[in-house]
Every structure is written in C-alpha cells, then in structure tokens.
PDB file of C-alpha atoms in Angstrom:
ATOM      1  CA  MET A   1      45.494-161.367  65.328  1.00  0.00           C
ATOM      2  CA  LYS A   2      43.739-158.033  64.847  1.00  0.00           C
ATOM      3  CA  LYS A   3      42.453-159.169  61.429  1.00  0.00           C
ATOM      4  CA  TRP A   4      40.905-162.275  63.008  1.00  0.00           C
ATOM      5  CA  SER A   5      39.165-160.197  65.663  1.00  0.00           C
ATOM      6  CA  MET A   6      37.707-157.865  63.048  1.00  0.00           C
ATOM      7  CA  ALA A   7      36.615-160.802  60.891  1.00  0.00           C
ATOM      8  CA  PHE A   8      34.995-162.457  63.907  1.00  0.00           C
ATOM      9  CA  ALA A   9      33.188-159.230  64.856  1.00  0.00           C
ATOM     10  CA  LEU A  10      31.952-158.813  61.279  1.00  0.00           C
ATOM     11  CA  MET A  11      30.717-162.410  61.116  1.00  0.00           C
ATOM     12  CA  LEU A  12      28.981-162.032  64.500  1.00  0.00           C
ATOM     13  CA  GLY A  13      27.296-158.832  63.309  1.00  0.00           C
ATOM     14  CA  ILE A  14      26.044-160.523  60.121  1.00  0.00           C
ATOM     15  CA  PHE A  15      24.797-163.506  62.112  1.00  0.00           C
ATOM     16  CA  LEU A  16      22.872-161.252  64.490  1.00  0.00           C
ATOM     17  CA  LEU A  17      21.333-159.260  61.636  1.00  0.00           C
ATOM     18  CA  VAL A  18      20.225-162.376  59.804  1.00  0.00           C
ATOM     19  CA  GLY A  19      18.906-164.027  62.965  1.00  0.00           C
ATOM     20  CA  CYS A  20      17.004-160.941  64.098  1.00  0.00           C
ATOM     21  CA  GLY A  21      15.599-160.314  60.655  1.00  0.00           C
ATOM     22  CA  GLN A  22      13.747-163.614  60.410  1.00  0.00           C
ATOM     23  CA  LYS A  23      10.040-163.178  59.925  1.00  0.00           C
ATOM     24  CA  LYS A  24       7.732-164.418  62.668  1.00  0.00           C
ATOM     25  CA  TYR A  25       4.520-166.067  61.622  1.00  0.00           C
ATOM     26  CA  THR A  26       2.098-165.795  64.521  1.00  0.00           C
ATOM     27  CA  PRO A  27      -1.507-166.958  64.612  1.00  0.00           C
ATOM     28  CA  GLN A  28      -4.328-164.465  65.038  1.00  0.00           C
ATOM     29  CA  ALA A  29      -7.183-164.776  67.489  1.00  0.00           C
ATOM     30  CA  ILE A  30     -10.435-166.143  66.092  1.00  0.00           C
ATOM     31  CA  ASN A  31     -13.198-163.565  65.678  1.00  0.00           C
ATOM     32  CA  GLU A  32     -16.421-165.562  65.395  1.00  0.00           C
ATOM     33  CA  ASP A  33     -18.281-162.504  64.086  1.00  0.00           C
ATOM     34  CA  VAL A  34     -16.231-162.299  60.888  1.00  0.00           C
ATOM     35  CA  ASP A  35     -13.973-165.345  60.449  1.00  0.00           C
ATOM     36  CA  VAL A  36     -15.113-167.918  57.921  1.00  0.00           C
ATOM     37  CA  CYS A  37     -13.308-170.983  56.658  1.00  0.00           C
ATOM     38  CA  VAL A  38     -11.314-170.333  53.493  1.00  0.00           C
ATOM     39  CA  ILE A  39     -12.490-173.672  52.030  1.00  0.00           C
ATOM     40  CA  CYS A  40     -16.090-174.305  53.126  1.00  0.00           C
ATOM     41  CA  ASN A  41     -17.159-170.749  54.080  1.00  0.00           C
ATOM     42  CA  MET A  42     -18.543-171.961  57.421  1.00  0.00           C
ATOM     43  CA  GLN A  43     -18.101-169.816  60.522  1.00  0.00           C
ATOM     44  CA  VAL A  44     -14.812-170.485  62.288  1.00  0.00           C
ATOM     45  CA  LYS A  45     -15.611-171.010  65.946  1.00  0.00           C
ATOM     46  CA  ASP A  46     -13.158-170.073  68.673  1.00  0.00           C
ATOM     47  CA  ASP A  47     -12.811-173.727  69.631  1.00  0.00           C
ATOM     48  CA  ALA A  48     -10.372-176.633  69.603  1.00  0.00           C
ATOM     49  CA  PHE A  49     -11.062-177.429  65.934  1.00  0.00           C
ATOM     50  CA  ALA A  50      -9.980-174.073  64.474  1.00  0.00           C
ATOM     51  CA  THR A  51      -6.765-174.113  62.456  1.00  0.00           C
ATOM     52  CA  GLN A  52      -4.861-171.503  60.503  1.00  0.00           C
ATOM     53  CA  ILE A  53      -2.083-170.901  58.060  1.00  0.00           C
ATOM     54  CA  VAL A  54       0.089-167.801  58.045  1.00  0.00           C
ATOM     55  CA  THR A  55       1.460-167.332  54.531  1.00  0.00           C
ATOM     56  CA  LYS A  56       4.993-166.115  53.899  1.00  0.00           C
ATOM     57  CA  ASP A  57       3.537-162.739  52.892  1.00  0.00           C
ATOM     58  CA  GLY A  58       1.797-162.478  56.289  1.00  0.00           C
ATOM     59  CA  LYS A  59      -1.776-163.348  55.337  1.00  0.00           C
ATOM     60  CA  ASN A  60      -3.733-165.377  57.928  1.00  0.00           C
ATOM     61  CA  LEU A  61      -6.018-168.064  56.497  1.00  0.00           C
ATOM     62  CA  LYS A  62      -8.474-169.572  58.956  1.00  0.00           C
ATOM     63  CA  PHE A  63     -10.224-172.929  58.793  1.00  0.00           C
ATOM     64  CA  ASP A  64     -12.997-174.538  60.833  1.00  0.00           C
ATOM     65  CA  ASP A  65     -11.528-178.059  60.596  1.00  0.00           C
ATOM     66  CA  ILE A  66      -8.058-179.487  60.003  1.00  0.00           C
ATOM     67  CA  GLY A  67      -9.449-181.284  56.947  1.00  0.00           C
ATOM     68  CA  CYS A  68     -10.271-177.941  55.315  1.00  0.00           C
ATOM     69  CA  MET A  69      -6.721-176.750  56.020  1.00  0.00           C
ATOM     70  CA  ASN A  70      -5.395-179.921  54.412  1.00  0.00           C
ATOM     71  CA  GLU A  71      -7.598-179.337  51.359  1.00  0.00           C
ATOM     72  CA  TRP A  72      -6.153-175.813  51.003  1.00  0.00           C
ATOM     73  CA  LYS A  73      -2.618-177.260  51.196  1.00  0.00           C
ATOM     74  CA  GLN A  74      -3.455-179.846  48.521  1.00  0.00           C
ATOM     75  CA  LYS A  75      -4.806-177.154  46.192  1.00  0.00           C
ATOM     76  CA  ASN A  76      -2.149-174.509  46.839  1.00  0.00           C
ATOM     77  CA  GLY A  77       0.961-176.394  47.893  1.00  0.00           C
ATOM     78  CA  VAL A  78       3.078-175.677  50.928  1.00  0.00           C
ATOM     79  CA  ASP A  79       5.614-173.290  49.372  1.00  0.00           C
ATOM     80  CA  HIS A  80       3.547-170.239  50.379  1.00  0.00           C
ATOM     81  CA  ILE A  81       3.189-171.303  54.015  1.00  0.00           C
ATOM     82  CA  GLY A  82       5.200-169.463  56.649  1.00  0.00           C
ATOM     83  CA  MET A  83       3.657-171.509  59.465  1.00  0.00           C
ATOM     84  CA  ASP A  84       0.574-173.629  60.011  1.00  0.00           C
ATOM     85  CA  TYR A  85      -1.217-173.986  63.311  1.00  0.00           C
ATOM     86  CA  VAL A  86      -3.733-176.252  65.003  1.00  0.00           C
ATOM     87  CA  ARG A  87      -5.217-175.969  68.470  1.00  0.00           C
ATOM     88  CA  ASP A  88      -4.846-178.181  71.486  1.00  0.00           C
ATOM     89  CA  TYR A  89      -8.134-179.954  72.197  1.00  0.00           C
ATOM     90  CA  ASN A  90      -7.843-179.390  75.944  1.00  0.00           C
ATOM     91  CA  ASP A  91      -6.881-175.725  76.287  1.00  0.00           C
ATOM     92  CA  LYS A  92      -7.271-174.309  72.739  1.00  0.00           C
ATOM     93  CA  GLU A  93      -3.645-173.125  72.703  1.00  0.00           C
ATOM     94  CA  TRP A  94      -2.169-172.640  69.212  1.00  0.00           C
ATOM     95  CA  ILE A  95       0.442-175.277  68.320  1.00  0.00           C
ATOM     96  CA  GLN A  96       2.627-175.580  65.254  1.00  0.00           C
ATOM     97  CA  PHE A  97       1.092-178.235  63.006  1.00  0.00           C
ATOM     98  CA  SER A  98       4.363-180.186  62.852  1.00  0.00           C
ATOM     99  CA  LYS A  99       4.681-180.357  66.661  1.00  0.00           C
ATOM    100  CA  ALA A 100       1.176-181.577  67.502  1.00  0.00           C
ATOM    101  CA  THR A 101      -0.014-185.137  68.059  1.00  0.00           C
ATOM    102  CA  TYR A 102      -3.275-186.135  66.401  1.00  0.00           C
ATOM    103  CA  VAL A 103      -6.026-188.607  67.139  1.00  0.00           C
ATOM    104  CA  TYR A 104      -8.275-189.866  64.347  1.00  0.00           C
ATOM    105  CA  ASP A 105     -11.477-191.830  64.356  1.00  0.00           C
ATOM    106  CA  SER A 106     -14.327-191.474  61.869  1.00  0.00           C
ATOM    107  CA  SER A 107     -16.784-191.401  64.776  1.00  0.00           C
ATOM    108  CA  PHE A 108     -15.290-188.221  66.281  1.00  0.00           C
ATOM    109  CA  ARG A 109     -17.543-185.235  65.679  1.00  0.00           C
ATOM    110  CA  THR A 110     -15.582-182.385  64.133  1.00  0.00           C
ATOM    111  CA  PRO A 111     -16.975-179.406  62.181  1.00  0.00           C
ATOM    112  CA  MET A 112     -16.521-180.922  58.720  1.00  0.00           C
ATOM    113  CA  ALA A 113     -16.520-184.595  59.774  1.00  0.00           C
ATOM    114  CA  TYR A 114     -12.827-185.323  59.221  1.00  0.00           C
ATOM    115  CA  GLY A 115     -12.595-186.829  62.727  1.00  0.00           C
ATOM    116  CA  ILE A 116      -9.131-185.509  63.578  1.00  0.00           C
ATOM    117  CA  ILE A 117      -8.366-183.895  66.938  1.00  0.00           C
ATOM    118  CA  SER A 118      -5.041-182.271  67.853  1.00  0.00           C
ATOM    119  CA  PHE A 119      -3.063-182.267  71.100  1.00  0.00           C
ATOM    120  CA  LYS A 120       0.110-180.458  72.116  1.00  0.00           C
ATOM    121  CA  VAL A 121       1.231-183.358  74.347  1.00  0.00           C
ATOM    122  CA  LYS A 122       1.273-186.969  73.157  1.00  0.00           C
ATOM    123  CA  LYS A 123       0.267-188.203  76.621  1.00  0.00           C
ATOM    124  CA  SER A 124      -2.933-186.140  76.391  1.00  0.00           C
ATOM    125  CA  ALA A 125      -3.689-187.788  73.044  1.00  0.00           C
ATOM    126  CA  GLU A 126      -3.081-191.222  74.565  1.00  0.00           C
ATOM    127  CA  ASP A 127      -5.333-190.381  77.521  1.00  0.00           C
ATOM    128  CA  PHE A 128      -8.054-189.203  75.120  1.00  0.00           C
ATOM    129  CA  VAL A 129      -7.914-192.490  73.171  1.00  0.00           C
ATOM    130  CA  HIS A 130      -8.100-194.402  76.443  1.00  0.00           C
ATOM    131  CA  GLU A 131     -11.110-192.340  77.635  1.00  0.00           C
ATOM    132  CA  GLN A 132     -12.955-192.665  74.313  1.00  0.00           C
ATOM    133  CA  GLY A 133     -12.094-196.332  73.818  1.00  0.00           C
ATOM    134  CA  THR A 134     -11.232-195.604  70.204  1.00  0.00           C
ATOM    135  CA  GLY A 135      -8.880-193.564  68.042  1.00  0.00           C
ATOM    136  CA  GLN A 136      -5.624-193.837  66.174  1.00  0.00           C
ATOM    137  CA  ILE A 137      -2.678-191.680  67.275  1.00  0.00           C
ATOM    138  CA  LEU A 138      -0.858-189.972  64.403  1.00  0.00           C
ATOM    139  CA  SER A 139       2.062-187.582  64.051  1.00  0.00           C
ATOM    140  CA  ALA A 140       2.054-184.681  61.612  1.00  0.00           C
ATOM    141  CA  ASP A 141       4.220-186.766  59.264  1.00  0.00           C
ATOM    142  CA  GLU A 142       1.781-189.670  59.454  1.00  0.00           C
ATOM    143  CA  LEU A 143      -1.078-187.325  58.513  1.00  0.00           C
ATOM    144  CA  SER A 144       0.580-186.921  55.115  1.00  0.00           C
ATOM    145  CA  ASN A 145      -0.454-190.535  54.383  1.00  0.00           C
ATOM    146  CA  HIS A 146      -3.940-190.121  55.872  1.00  0.00           C
ATOM    147  CA  THR A 147      -6.899-190.626  53.516  1.00  0.00           C
ATOM    148  CA  TRP A 148      -8.574-187.327  54.521  1.00  0.00           C
ATOM    149  CA  GLN A 149     -12.073-188.606  53.882  1.00  0.00           C
ATOM    150  CA  GLN A 150     -15.036-187.060  55.554  1.00  0.00           C
ATOM    151  CA  SER A 151     -17.225-189.452  57.498  1.00  0.00           C
ATOM    152  CA  LYS A 152     -20.324-190.007  55.375  1.00  0.00           C
ATOM    153  CA  ASP A 153     -22.354-190.822  58.488  1.00  0.00           C
ATOM    154  CA  MET A 154     -21.258-187.593  60.165  1.00  0.00           C
ATOM    155  CA  MET A 155     -21.932-185.521  57.042  1.00  0.00           C
ATOM    156  CA  ASP A 156     -25.404-187.082  56.715  1.00  0.00           C
ATOM    157  CA  MET A 157     -26.059-186.258  60.342  1.00  0.00           C
ATOM    158  CA  HIS A 158     -24.886-182.671  59.760  1.00  0.00           C
ATOM    159  CA  MET A 159     -27.322-182.356  56.872  1.00  0.00           C
ATOM    160  CA  GLU A 160     -30.163-183.696  59.004  1.00  0.00           C
ATOM    161  CA  GLU A 161     -29.341-181.153  61.711  1.00  0.00           C
ATOM    162  CA  GLY A 162     -29.554-178.424  59.102  1.00  0.00           C
ATOM    163  CA  MET A 163     -27.019-175.951  57.890  1.00  0.00           C
ATOM    164  CA  ASP A 164     -27.862-173.188  60.362  1.00  0.00           C
ATOM    165  CA  GLY A 165     -25.402-171.088  62.350  1.00  0.00           C
ATOM    166  CA  ASP A 166     -25.766-173.324  65.411  1.00  0.00           C
ATOM    167  CA  MET A 167     -24.519-176.440  63.657  1.00  0.00           C
ATOM    168  CA  HIS A 168     -20.958-175.960  64.910  1.00  0.00           C
ATOM    169  CA  GLU A 169     -22.186-175.925  68.499  1.00  0.00           C
ATOM    170  CA  ASP A 170     -24.020-179.207  67.950  1.00  0.00           C
ATOM    171  CA  MET A 171     -21.001-180.881  66.392  1.00  0.00           C
ATOM    172  CA  ASN A 172     -18.416-180.090  69.052  1.00  0.00           C
ATOM    173  CA  MET A 173     -17.794-182.995  71.336  1.00  0.00           C
ATOM    174  CA  ASP A 174     -17.076-182.397  75.012  1.00  0.00           C
ATOM    175  CA  HIS A 175     -14.324-184.250  76.838  1.00  0.00           C
ATOM    176  CA  ASN A 176     -16.642-187.179  77.570  1.00  0.00           C
ATOM    177  CA  GLY A 177     -17.312-187.744  73.871  1.00  0.00           C
ATOM    178  CA  THR A 178     -20.871-186.477  74.076  1.00  0.00           C
ATOM    179  CA  ASN A 179     -22.566-183.216  73.176  1.00  0.00           C
TER     180      ASN A 179
END
C-alpha cells in the first residue's frame, strides 16, 4: 500500500511539473507607431482587423489583415506557430484563431481587401450578416478551404485612394457598413 502511495505522489508531482511548465503564447498589444505587417509592410492599426501569430520560440508576428496572416502561414507552415490570434470585430478582444467565427464577403472593406471579419461569438457574426444583408459565416476549419483572394474592386479603390498613412482609416468599416 505504501508503494502505491509513493507511486501516486510521484506521478502527481510529474503531472504538476509538466502541466505548469507549458509555455503560454499570449498576444501583444498593437503599437501603431512601430508595428508593421510582416507580409505587406503596412502599418498595423489597433483595430478589429489586426491579427498576430506567436511562434513557438516566443516571437510575435503582427498582421494588418487576416489574409496577410494566412499568406504567412502558407509560406512558412504552421509547425512554428505556438498560437494565432484574431480580434473580435465588436470589442477588439484577442481570440484564438481556431475559436473565432468568421464572416466573408468580397464587398467588406478590410485593410488588404480580403473581406473577412472575425467574431468571438457566432451569434454576433449572424447578427452582423443580418445587419449587412450579405456575408457568409465560416468557421476556422472552413477558412482552410477559402480561396483567399483579394477583392480586385477593393484593391483598385485602395489604389485610387492612394497609399498614404491614412488609407487604413478610410478602409475600416463602421458597424453600419459605411465609413
């Protein structure tokens, strides 16, 4: 009986050490003065479209649009990712990529014209689609089959607006779908 107690205590100790030793991958705050997208080198705004990856070695990679984050994943694979984050469209809270619900429509104005908006609660995504009168609800798994094409019309409009530092402000849609 004493041997079983010692074995149980040893196993419990190992379990606690392993559980407590797991690395946490937490997102960093956006600093608009210095943060630029790893893919397109545009300023990352502290808004609902910002995304980030925390690599297993603790490096934070920031993106101005979920499409840029996807492009990084396609080029680099997912083996180096500790955690990936998107932001809730309503309150800008960081959410794990795999736990968010997404809404896509090519007419949605996002920084790099991918037209994908993220929500922490599926009901909020459904409400958004209802309010906008358009949009396709997608899970993180369904995004793996998404075409990831930028809207040509949106990109042309971005070019017409010019590539100045205020472009991000012009491209962010408010909750009524207007600027």
